[in-house]
Amino acid sequence: MKTIDGGVCAAKGFLAAGVHCGIRKNKTKKDLALIYSEKQATAAAVYTTNLVKGAPLLVTKKHLENGTARAIICNSGNANTCNANGIEVAEEICSLLAGTLKISADDVIVASTGVIGQPLDIAPIAAGIPPLVALLGKDSTSAAQGIMTTDTKPKEIAVEFTVGGVRCRLGGIAKGSGMIHPNMATMLVFLTTDCAISAKMLQKALSGDVAGTFNMVSVDGDTSTNDMVTILANGAAGNPEIVQEGADLDSFMQALNTVTVHLCRRIAGDGEGATKLLECKVIGAKDQETARTVAKSVICSSLTKAAMFGADANWGRVLCAIGYSGAAVDVTKIDVAFRSPKGRVEVCKNGAGVAFSEEEAKQILLEDEIEILVDLNAGDASSTAWGCDLTYDYVKINGDYRT
Amino acid sequence: MKTIDGGVCAAKGFLAAGVHCGIRKNKTKKDLALIYSEKQATAAAVYTTNLVKGAPLLVTKKHLENGTARAIICNSGNANTCNANGIEVAEEICSLLAGTLKISADDVIVASTGVIGQPLDIAPIAAGIPPLVALLGKDSTSAAQGIMTTDTKPKEIAVEFTVGGVRCRLGGIAKGSGMIHPNMATMLVFLTTDCAISAKMLQKALSGDVAGTFNMVSVDGDTSTNDMVTILANGAAGNPEIVQEGADLDSFMQALNTVTVHLCRRIAGDGEGATKLLECKVIGAKDQETARTVAKSVICSSLTKAAMFGADANWGRVLCAIGYSGAAVDVTKIDVAFRSPKGRVEVCKNGAGVAFSEEEAKQILLEDEIEILVDLNAGDASSTAWGCDLTYDYVKINGDYRT
């Protein structure tokens, strides 16, 4: 497997585009994105578990009942959530796009991200769809820009892998930034592949992947109402279709995991106001659930996040977060270390502090990517969670988001 | 019942003091506090549920097995947690104090708050105990200052109430500020009363109270390793001892609740970096657990907290926090309003936005105490949770706490 360029357009038969249609006031920011498959594709998705669900998710869920789709349209600047006419507007977006693309409205996946509770005006979207369709091309970045809110960078990646001796591609774009604490589903992530795979196997692969990837990311502990990860597989690579478990599904899942882990890291590292990516790697857990619970608790701790912003090796906060995580662990066996490209420093052994150089620790923690290494010394299970530091800018961005 | 002065010294037979002994570098900050009952008192306590427990809690738990105590000693500046010799040091503190006061070491309650994982030097405490004991008097404020860490204000209150026709008093001091998200027990809160009440009834009253008071407070979602609420009842008021449920226990619990709710509000409003007290009042819940889950989820939402800092009526974040709380609610029935001394503004009706004046909402949210009013319209249960806004200063305080 190797990383390649092209994002969601790396896979054969996929085109994309992004435009500014007028939902966002700032004309330099794209606010409408489209991904299109030249042929019918199998499709799978996972959604937020928030009881408050964005109207686009409800419409998409209905459209994906048959396991196929051809297009994904997504606007930023307005979440189309908690609005009396939300469903109606989401369906209208699908109809307008279907009319222009000459496909069935049932084959459109619709998503929205932005402010909750403000009616979404259909007019700029209706006006934006024709130029958006006209711009369709191998332009993944433009679509990645169209779904950004407070993200500072577009997020995209693609890989090439082999199934049944045939080279296939899988790529994706994502938006993250704030209200990021997915649960069973997640943020907005759009994936495409030209690998032939049945809808059932596709959903199995996606659902199996998110538990250890997007569900292990947290920026601020707030689970969005509009989280969605969706994947389209159009079979354009020409491989024998994956219809059951086995080596081919394993290859596919490995490619999928490479793409999703990359996007997790990008989403966490570009969390609202973040200056650092935090990776908590837990090993030595008695089972995977314990490892995941511990890793996520550390990543979610406001105190740990603030300490990392200040490059302060305050490992007591890591131990504290493990202690209240709800996982049954023996705290007298826990080892903690911090690691970055500048080195590694052990700070806690068997649940108690060990002497270390504060200056050396500071140098390690001043880097942009920090690993918090936890060994529970109680078994063989492991897990990784991704987060970011808590900064002045997070407060600034969210203190006055709407105005 | 009426509020009176005197804090933990309002009840007859209780003395207190606070000194700077040298644990904290800043000599203007007291770091050692003592509360002393002139006669033997019944005692009760609740503790953190964090699996990482401060050594002082373990020692205190042992000392309270017999349900009696005479003194509470607490240092700030060091939590005496995750240290290899923690238990030993906590026991030494009790022995030294018992020797000076000429009481049994088993009758000493010990607590510590501050940095985790740095050995606590016994020397300044040993040197500080004699002057601390010499200073014992009706000085509750001095003790309240001695337990402060990043708190900006000492927190104390007392009330007078009647049991069996006899006037009794109950008062308390507390420290809060950061790492505040108690679970089944809470922060450091020391309560005294001269009401005669059996150890069993005292524990029953305290345990029953915290579920709706301290456990409903959150500053940052981090459950401390050293949370403790403890109460001493020395019977000096001369009332017939409360030994069973009934009107007298009800009077006592009402007095207790008045004191604890006051301290909850003080702790939340003085959360690290806070500029505002947030109170989320949930009504119309189908049961109390639902009401509590919803109220606490709103108070804990980083996005809601940041919006309140910015005086931004971003009610979608409130709805989002209700949606991911885990409580089974019908989101299409939820009403939300904001209220402060400047007025009340309805922002959401039946789960969808209603038109409101942004200017009016801003004026309401610029106040120091904000109520977030949620009506689930599904029953008669209610609950209140207390929190604070998320500010630049929270990040500043916690970005470099140790240095």
mmCIF file with all atom_site columns, N, CA and C in Angstrom, chain B residues 5 12 14 30 34 44 69 124 143 159 166 189 212 220 235 238 244 275 284 292 294 342 358 366 383:
data_model
loop_
_atom_site.group_PDB
_atom_site.id
_atom_site.type_symbol
_atom_site.label_atom_id
_atom_site.label_alt_id
_atom_site.label_comp_id
_atom_site.label_asym_id
_atom_site.label_entity_id
_atom_site.label_seq_id
_atom_site.pdbx_PDB_ins_code
_atom_site.Cartn_x
_atom_site.Cartn_y
_atom_site.Cartn_z
_atom_site.occupancy
_atom_site.B_iso_or_equiv
_atom_site.pdbx_formal_charge
_atom_site.auth_seq_id
_atom_site.auth_comp_id
_atom_site.auth_asym_id
_atom_site.auth_atom_id
_atom_site.pdbx_PDB_model_num
ATOM 1  N N  . ASP B 1 5   ? -23.437 34.916 60.290 1.00 0.00 ? 5   ASP B N  1
ATOM 2  C CA . ASP B 1 5   ? -21.987 35.004 60.070 1.00 0.00 ? 5   ASP B CA 1
ATOM 3  C C  . ASP B 1 5   ? -21.279 33.862 60.799 1.00 0.00 ? 5   ASP B C  1
ATOM 4  N N  . LYS B 1 12  ? -21.608 26.407 67.983 1.00 0.00 ? 12  LYS B N  1
ATOM 5  C CA . LYS B 1 12  ? -20.970 26.470 69.305 1.00 0.00 ? 12  LYS B CA 1
ATOM 6  C C  . LYS B 1 12  ? -19.860 25.434 69.428 1.00 0.00 ? 12  LYS B C  1
ATOM 7  N N  . PHE B 1 14  ? -16.824 25.295 68.161 1.00 0.00 ? 14  PHE B N  1
ATOM 8  C CA . PHE B 1 14  ? -15.869 25.072 67.063 1.00 0.00 ? 14  PHE B CA 1
ATOM 9  C C  . PHE B 1 14  ? -14.938 26.265 66.922 1.00 0.00 ? 14  PHE B C  1
ATOM 10 N N  . LYS B 1 30  ? -1.896  31.761 52.750 1.00 0.00 ? 30  LYS B N  1
ATOM 11 C CA . LYS B 1 30  ? -1.970  30.738 53.781 1.00 0.00 ? 30  LYS B CA 1
ATOM 12 C C  . LYS B 1 30  ? -1.992  29.360 53.123 1.00 0.00 ? 30  LYS B C  1
ATOM 13 N N  . LEU B 1 34  ? -6.906  24.687 60.082 1.00 0.00 ? 34  LEU B N  1
ATOM 14 C CA . LEU B 1 34  ? -7.322  23.779 61.149 1.00 0.00 ? 34  LEU B CA 1
ATOM 15 C C  . LEU B 1 34  ? -8.728  24.133 61.618 1.00 0.00 ? 34  LEU B C  1
ATOM 16 N N  . ALA B 1 44  ? -19.076 12.540 59.532 1.00 0.00 ? 44  ALA B N  1
ATOM 17 C CA . ALA B 1 44  ? -19.431 11.805 58.321 1.00 0.00 ? 44  ALA B CA 1
ATOM 18 C C  . ALA B 1 44  ? -18.655 12.401 57.170 1.00 0.00 ? 44  ALA B C  1
ATOM 19 N N  . ALA B 1 69  ? -14.815 12.360 65.413 1.00 0.00 ? 69  ALA B N  1
ATOM 20 C CA . ALA B 1 69  ? -13.600 13.116 65.132 1.00 0.00 ? 69  ALA B CA 1
ATOM 21 C C  . ALA B 1 69  ? -13.623 14.408 65.933 1.00 0.00 ? 69  ALA B C  1
ATOM 22 N N  . PRO B 1 124 ? 7.740   21.830 56.916 1.00 0.00 ? 124 PRO B N  1
ATOM 23 C CA . PRO B 1 124 ? 6.985   23.075 57.160 1.00 0.00 ? 124 PRO B CA 1
ATOM 24 C C  . PRO B 1 124 ? 5.684   22.832 57.917 1.00 0.00 ? 124 PRO B C  1
ATOM 25 N N  . ALA B 1 143 ? -9.231  29.997 58.103 1.00 0.00 ? 143 ALA B N  1
ATOM 26 C CA . ALA B 1 143 ? -9.189  28.596 57.672 1.00 0.00 ? 143 ALA B CA 1
ATOM 27 C C  . ALA B 1 143 ? -9.621  28.474 56.213 1.00 0.00 ? 143 ALA B C  1
ATOM 28 N N  . VAL B 1 159 ? -25.821 28.910 58.749 1.00 0.00 ? 159 VAL B N  1
ATOM 29 C CA . VAL B 1 159 ? -27.253 29.163 58.967 1.00 0.00 ? 159 VAL B CA 1
ATOM 30 C C  . VAL B 1 159 ? -27.620 28.763 60.394 1.00 0.00 ? 159 VAL B C  1
ATOM 31 N N  . VAL B 1 166 ? -34.896 23.713 69.839 1.00 0.00 ? 166 VAL B N  1
ATOM 32 C CA . VAL B 1 166 ? -33.593 24.282 70.226 1.00 0.00 ? 166 VAL B CA 1
ATOM 33 C C  . VAL B 1 166 ? -32.900 24.872 68.995 1.00 0.00 ? 166 VAL B C  1
ATOM 34 N N  . VAL B 1 189 ? -14.833 20.364 51.182 1.00 0.00 ? 189 VAL B N  1
ATOM 35 C CA . VAL B 1 189 ? -15.853 21.118 51.894 1.00 0.00 ? 189 VAL B CA 1
ATOM 36 C C  . VAL B 1 189 ? -15.856 20.627 53.332 1.00 0.00 ? 189 VAL B C  1
ATOM 37 N N  . GLY B 1 212 ? -27.516 15.850 44.865 1.00 0.00 ? 212 GLY B N  1
ATOM 38 C CA . GLY B 1 212 ? -28.188 16.981 44.215 1.00 0.00 ? 212 GLY B CA 1
ATOM 39 C C  . GLY B 1 212 ? -27.452 18.295 44.372 1.00 0.00 ? 212 GLY B C  1
ATOM 40 N N  . ASP B 1 220 ? -14.625 21.928 35.060 1.00 0.00 ? 220 ASP B N  1
ATOM 41 C CA . ASP B 1 220 ? -13.870 21.525 33.873 1.00 0.00 ? 220 ASP B CA 1
ATOM 42 C C  . ASP B 1 220 ? -13.980 20.047 33.526 1.00 0.00 ? 220 ASP B C  1
ATOM 43 N N  . GLY B 1 235 ? -22.946 18.542 68.952 1.00 0.00 ? 235 GLY B N  1
ATOM 44 C CA . GLY B 1 235 ? -24.066 18.511 69.890 1.00 0.00 ? 235 GLY B CA 1
ATOM 45 C C  . GLY B 1 235 ? -24.100 19.625 70.911 1.00 0.00 ? 235 GLY B C  1
ATOM 46 N N  . GLY B 1 238 ? -27.361 21.482 72.337 1.00 0.00 ? 238 GLY B N  1
ATOM 47 C CA . GLY B 1 238 ? -28.180 20.942 73.412 1.00 0.00 ? 238 GLY B CA 1
ATOM 48 C C  . GLY B 1 238 ? -29.550 20.437 72.993 1.00 0.00 ? 238 GLY B C  1
ATOM 49 N N  . GLN B 1 244 ? -33.194 9.332  64.295 1.00 0.00 ? 244 GLN B N  1
ATOM 50 C CA . GLN B 1 244 ? -34.034 8.633  63.315 1.00 0.00 ? 244 GLN B CA 1
ATOM 51 C C  . GLN B 1 244 ? -34.616 9.647  62.338 1.00 0.00 ? 244 GLN B C  1
ATOM 52 N N  . THR B 1 275 ? -15.717 34.065 34.664 1.00 0.00 ? 275 THR B N  1
ATOM 53 C CA . THR B 1 275 ? -16.261 35.414 34.810 1.00 0.00 ? 275 THR B CA 1
ATOM 54 C C  . THR B 1 275 ? -17.742 35.365 35.143 1.00 0.00 ? 275 THR B C  1
ATOM 55 N N  . GLY B 1 284 ? -39.666 19.695 34.060 1.00 0.00 ? 284 GLY B N  1
ATOM 56 C CA . GLY B 1 284 ? -40.469 18.908 33.120 1.00 0.00 ? 284 GLY B CA 1
ATOM 57 C C  . GLY B 1 284 ? -39.850 17.588 32.714 1.00 0.00 ? 284 GLY B C  1
ATOM 58 N N  . ARG B 1 292 ? -31.178 15.440 36.108 1.00 0.00 ? 292 ARG B N  1
ATOM 59 C CA . ARG B 1 292 ? -29.783 15.653 36.508 1.00 0.00 ? 292 ARG B CA 1
ATOM 60 C C  . ARG B 1 292 ? -28.821 15.435 35.343 1.00 0.00 ? 292 ARG B C  1
ATOM 61 N N  . VAL B 1 294 ? -29.363 15.772 32.144 1.00 0.00 ? 294 VAL B N  1
ATOM 62 C CA . VAL B 1 294 ? -29.486 16.866 31.174 1.00 0.00 ? 294 VAL B CA 1
ATOM 63 C C  . VAL B 1 294 ? -28.819 18.139 31.716 1.00 0.00 ? 294 VAL B C  1
ATOM 64 N N  . LYS B 1 342 ? -31.137 40.976 34.163 1.00 0.00 ? 342 LYS B N  1
ATOM 65 C CA . LYS B 1 342 ? -31.531 41.883 33.080 1.00 0.00 ? 342 LYS B CA 1
ATOM 66 C C  . LYS B 1 342 ? -32.785 41.422 32.330 1.00 0.00 ? 342 LYS B C  1
ATOM 67 N N  . GLU B 1 358 ? -31.368 39.684 19.334 1.00 0.00 ? 358 GLU B N  1
ATOM 68 C CA . GLU B 1 358 ? -29.973 39.366 19.681 1.00 0.00 ? 358 GLU B CA 1
ATOM 69 C C  . GLU B 1 358 ? -29.444 40.398 20.674 1.00 0.00 ? 358 GLU B C  1
ATOM 70 N N  . LEU B 1 366 ? -24.668 39.334 29.413 1.00 0.00 ? 366 LEU B N  1
ATOM 71 C CA . LEU B 1 366 ? -23.492 40.069 29.897 1.00 0.00 ? 366 LEU B CA 1
ATOM 72 C C  . LEU B 1 366 ? -23.426 40.096 31.429 1.00 0.00 ? 366 LEU B C  1
ATOM 73 N N  . SER B 1 383 ? -34.105 19.535 38.273 1.00 0.00 ? 383 SER B N  1
ATOM 74 C CA . SER B 1 383 ? -32.759 19.509 38.829 1.00 0.00 ? 383 SER B CA 1
ATOM 75 C C  . SER B 1 383 ? -32.018 20.779 38.433 1.00 0.00 ? 383 SER B C  1
#
